[in-house]
Short mmCIF file of C-alpha atoms in Angstrom, two decimals:
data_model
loop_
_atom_site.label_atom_id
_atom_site.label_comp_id
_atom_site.label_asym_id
_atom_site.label_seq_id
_atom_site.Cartn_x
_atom_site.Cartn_y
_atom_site.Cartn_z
CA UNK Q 225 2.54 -34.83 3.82
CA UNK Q 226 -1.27 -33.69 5.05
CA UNK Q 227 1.08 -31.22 7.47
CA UNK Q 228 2.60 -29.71 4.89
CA UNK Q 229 -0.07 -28.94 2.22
CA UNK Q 230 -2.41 -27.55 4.81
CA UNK Q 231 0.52 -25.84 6.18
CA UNK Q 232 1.17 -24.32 2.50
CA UNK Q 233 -2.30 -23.62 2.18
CA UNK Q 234 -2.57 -21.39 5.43
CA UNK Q 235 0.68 -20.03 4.47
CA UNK Q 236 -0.35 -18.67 0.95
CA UNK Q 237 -3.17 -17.67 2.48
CA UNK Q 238 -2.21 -15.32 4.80
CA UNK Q 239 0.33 -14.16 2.56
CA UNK Q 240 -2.62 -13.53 0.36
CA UNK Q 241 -4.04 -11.11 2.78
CA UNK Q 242 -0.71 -9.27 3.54
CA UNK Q 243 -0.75 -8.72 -0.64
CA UNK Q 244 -4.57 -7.44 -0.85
CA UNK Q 245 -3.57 -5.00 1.96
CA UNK Q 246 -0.34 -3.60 0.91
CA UNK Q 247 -1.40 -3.91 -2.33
CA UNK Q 248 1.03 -5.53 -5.42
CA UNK Q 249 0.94 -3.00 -8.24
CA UNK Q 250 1.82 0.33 -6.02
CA UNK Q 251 5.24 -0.25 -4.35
CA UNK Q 252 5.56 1.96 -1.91
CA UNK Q 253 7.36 5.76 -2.04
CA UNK Q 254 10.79 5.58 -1.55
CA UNK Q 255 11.92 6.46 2.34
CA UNK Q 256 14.33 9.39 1.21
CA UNK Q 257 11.67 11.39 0.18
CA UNK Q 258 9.23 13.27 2.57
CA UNK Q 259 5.70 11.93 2.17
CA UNK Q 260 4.92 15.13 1.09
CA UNK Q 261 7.10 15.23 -1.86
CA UNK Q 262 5.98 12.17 -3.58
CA UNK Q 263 4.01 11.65 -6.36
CA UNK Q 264 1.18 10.11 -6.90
CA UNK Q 265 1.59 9.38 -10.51
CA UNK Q 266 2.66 6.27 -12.18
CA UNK Q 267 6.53 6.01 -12.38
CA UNK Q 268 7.82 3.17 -14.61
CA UNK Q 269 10.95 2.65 -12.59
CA UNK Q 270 8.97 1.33 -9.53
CA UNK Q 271 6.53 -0.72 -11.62
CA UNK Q 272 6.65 -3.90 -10.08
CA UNK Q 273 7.60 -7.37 -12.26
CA UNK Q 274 4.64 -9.48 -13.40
CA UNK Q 275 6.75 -12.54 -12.78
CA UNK Q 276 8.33 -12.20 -9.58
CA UNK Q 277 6.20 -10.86 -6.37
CA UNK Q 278 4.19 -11.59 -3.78
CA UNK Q 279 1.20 -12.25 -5.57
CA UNK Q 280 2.50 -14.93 -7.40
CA UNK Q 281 4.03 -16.43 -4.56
CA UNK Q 282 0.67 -16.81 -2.39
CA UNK Q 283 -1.10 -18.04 -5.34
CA UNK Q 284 1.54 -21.12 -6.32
CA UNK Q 285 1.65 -21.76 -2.36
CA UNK Q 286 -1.88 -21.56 -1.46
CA UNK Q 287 -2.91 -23.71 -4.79
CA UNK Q 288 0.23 -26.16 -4.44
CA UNK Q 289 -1.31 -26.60 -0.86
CA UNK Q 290 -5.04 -26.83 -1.86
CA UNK Q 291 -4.31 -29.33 -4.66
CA UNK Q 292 -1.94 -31.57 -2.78
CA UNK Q 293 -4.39 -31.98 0.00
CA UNK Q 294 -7.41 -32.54 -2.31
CA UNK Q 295 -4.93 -35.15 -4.00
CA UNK Q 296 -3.67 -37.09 -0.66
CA UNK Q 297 -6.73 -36.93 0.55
CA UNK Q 298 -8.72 -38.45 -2.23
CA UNK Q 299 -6.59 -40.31 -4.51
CA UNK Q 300 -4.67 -43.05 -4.06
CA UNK Q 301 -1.22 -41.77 -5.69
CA UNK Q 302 1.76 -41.98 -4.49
CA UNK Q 303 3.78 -39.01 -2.45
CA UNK Q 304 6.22 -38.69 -5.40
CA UNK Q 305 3.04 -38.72 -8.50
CA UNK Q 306 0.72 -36.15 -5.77
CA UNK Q 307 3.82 -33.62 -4.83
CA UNK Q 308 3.97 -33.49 -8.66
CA UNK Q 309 0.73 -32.69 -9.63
CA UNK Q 310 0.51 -30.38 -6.60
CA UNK Q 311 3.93 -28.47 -8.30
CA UNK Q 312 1.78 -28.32 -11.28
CA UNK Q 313 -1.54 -26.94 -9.50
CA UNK Q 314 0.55 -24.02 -8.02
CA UNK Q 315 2.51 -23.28 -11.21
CA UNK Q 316 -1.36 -22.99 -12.86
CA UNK Q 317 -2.28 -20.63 -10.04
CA UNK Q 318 0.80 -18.57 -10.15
CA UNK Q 319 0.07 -18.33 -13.64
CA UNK Q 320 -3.09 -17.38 -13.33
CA UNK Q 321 -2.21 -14.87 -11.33
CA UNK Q 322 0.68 -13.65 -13.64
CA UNK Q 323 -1.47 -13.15 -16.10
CA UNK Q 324 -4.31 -10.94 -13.81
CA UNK Q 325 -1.44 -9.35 -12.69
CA UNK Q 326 0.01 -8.32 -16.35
CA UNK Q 327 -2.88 -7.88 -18.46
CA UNK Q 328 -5.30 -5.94 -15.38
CA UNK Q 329 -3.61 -4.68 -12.35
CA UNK Q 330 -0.53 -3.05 -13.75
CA UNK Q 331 -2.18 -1.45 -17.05
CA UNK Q 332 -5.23 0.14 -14.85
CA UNK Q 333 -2.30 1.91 -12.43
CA UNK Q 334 -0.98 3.31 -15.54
CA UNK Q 335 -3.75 4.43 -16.54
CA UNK Q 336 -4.77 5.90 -13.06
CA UNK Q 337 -4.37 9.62 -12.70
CA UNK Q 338 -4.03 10.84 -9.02
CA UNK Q 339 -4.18 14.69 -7.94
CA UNK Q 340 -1.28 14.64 -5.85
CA UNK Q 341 -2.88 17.82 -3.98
CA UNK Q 342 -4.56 15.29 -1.58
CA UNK Q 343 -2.68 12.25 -1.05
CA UNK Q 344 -1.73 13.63 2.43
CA UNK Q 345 -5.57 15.06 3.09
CA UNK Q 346 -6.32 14.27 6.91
CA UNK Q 347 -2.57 13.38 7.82
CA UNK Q 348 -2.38 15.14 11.38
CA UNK Q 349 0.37 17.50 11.96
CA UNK Q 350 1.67 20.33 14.57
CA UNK Q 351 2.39 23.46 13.43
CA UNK Q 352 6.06 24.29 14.91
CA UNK Q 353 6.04 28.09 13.53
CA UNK Q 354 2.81 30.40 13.88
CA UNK Q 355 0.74 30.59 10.85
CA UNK Q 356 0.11 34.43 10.64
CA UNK Q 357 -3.34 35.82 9.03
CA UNK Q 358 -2.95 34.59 5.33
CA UNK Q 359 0.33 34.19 5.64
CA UNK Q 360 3.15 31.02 6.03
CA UNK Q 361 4.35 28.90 8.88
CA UNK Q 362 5.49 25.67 9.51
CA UNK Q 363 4.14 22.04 10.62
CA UNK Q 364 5.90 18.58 11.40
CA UNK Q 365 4.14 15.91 11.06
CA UNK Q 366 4.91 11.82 11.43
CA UNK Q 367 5.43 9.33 8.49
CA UNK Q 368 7.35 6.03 8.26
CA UNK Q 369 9.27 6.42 11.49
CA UNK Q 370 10.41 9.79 10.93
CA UNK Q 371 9.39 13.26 11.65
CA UNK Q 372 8.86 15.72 8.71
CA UNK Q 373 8.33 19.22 8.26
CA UNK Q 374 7.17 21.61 5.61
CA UNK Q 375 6.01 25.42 5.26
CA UNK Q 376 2.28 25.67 5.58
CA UNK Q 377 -0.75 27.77 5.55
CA UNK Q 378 -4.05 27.80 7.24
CA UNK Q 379 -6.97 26.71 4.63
CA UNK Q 380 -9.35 29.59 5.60
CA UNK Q 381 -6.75 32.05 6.19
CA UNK Q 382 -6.92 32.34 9.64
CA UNK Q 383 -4.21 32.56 12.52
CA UNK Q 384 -2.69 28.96 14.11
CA UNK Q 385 -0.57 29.29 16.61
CA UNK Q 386 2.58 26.75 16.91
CA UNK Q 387 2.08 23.68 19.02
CA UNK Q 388 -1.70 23.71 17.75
CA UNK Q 389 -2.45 20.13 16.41
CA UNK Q 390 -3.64 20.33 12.72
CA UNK Q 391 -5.09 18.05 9.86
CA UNK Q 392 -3.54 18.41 6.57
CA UNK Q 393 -6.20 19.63 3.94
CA UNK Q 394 -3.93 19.28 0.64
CA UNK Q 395 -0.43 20.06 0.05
CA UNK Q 396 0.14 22.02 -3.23
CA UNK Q 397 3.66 24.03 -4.40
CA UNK Q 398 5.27 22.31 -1.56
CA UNK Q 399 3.05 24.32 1.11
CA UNK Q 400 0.80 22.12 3.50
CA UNK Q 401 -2.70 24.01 3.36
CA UNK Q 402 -4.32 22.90 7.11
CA UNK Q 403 -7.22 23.21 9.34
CA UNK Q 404 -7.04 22.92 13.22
CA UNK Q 405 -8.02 19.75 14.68
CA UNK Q 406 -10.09 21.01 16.98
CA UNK Q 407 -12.32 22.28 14.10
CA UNK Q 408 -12.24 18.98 12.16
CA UNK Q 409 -12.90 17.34 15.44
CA UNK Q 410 -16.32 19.35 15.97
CA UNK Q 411 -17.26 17.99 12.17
CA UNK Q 412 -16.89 14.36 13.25
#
């Protein structure tokens, strides 16, 4: 049984790590939109469930892991009496979690406001259609597999010529505003 509780503790935590970097209380934008066209706001329909998710799942694994090795290896109970206790460790720690989870992580996303202006700032892009002196062209850009485009403008007004590679500044009224990357390059 050793195998198997350290094997559940290595498990939960990695799974642990995947969460903390993908993050539980933001699921991420639907694929049917452009990356451009999502919000940033809180939407209740993609709020995720306090009960069921990956958080909870690492935490019951990695405690039911932690607690049945502490338990085998310095008790002397019985397999049936420490799997038990181990079941009741990670139900404590998914708990735990549940409750982080309901009463901190979700509330503070609802709470967050985001300026959805910028949630594409530094994205880099090709413009596909000359931007003229203040005026509109067009960029495509690379998100989730797939290849976007959207009208856009220079952020100082000046010309870009197409097949010029491009950082996206902020996207606002569903134009890309964008400086070359040649420029942004020269900052860094």
């Amino acid at each position: 049984m050793t195998a198997v509780f350290v094997a559940c503790f290595v498990l939960g935590l990695l799974l642990a790590v995947y969460v903390m970097l993908h993050g539980v209380e933001r699921p991420a934008p639907p694929a049917t939109r452009a990356p451009h066209e999502v919000g940033g706001g809180h939407d209740p329909r993609t709020e995720p469930s306090p009960l069921l998710n990956r958080q909870n799942v690492a935490a019951f694994v990695t405690t039911f892991g932690v607690g049945g090795y502490l338990l085998e290896r310095f008790t002397t109970l019985g397999t049936p009496a420490t799997v038990g206790l181990a079941l009741l460790m990670g139900a404590a720690g998914a708990g735990l979690s549940l409750v982080l989870l309901a009463a901190w992580a979700i509330p503070s996303v609802r709470r967050d406001v985001v300026d959805e202006r910028y949630l594409m700032q530094g994205h880099p892009a090709r413009v596909t259609r000359d931007i003229a002196v203040d005026g509109e062209g067009e960029i495509a850009y690379e998100a989730d597999g797939r290849t976007w485009t959207v009208g856009a403008r220079s952020w100082d007004g000046a010309a870009i010529a197409a097949g010029t590679e491009v950082a996206i500044e902020r996207v606002e009224g569903g134009v890309a505003y964008v400086e070359q990357w040649a420029e942004v390059e020269a900052r860094l």
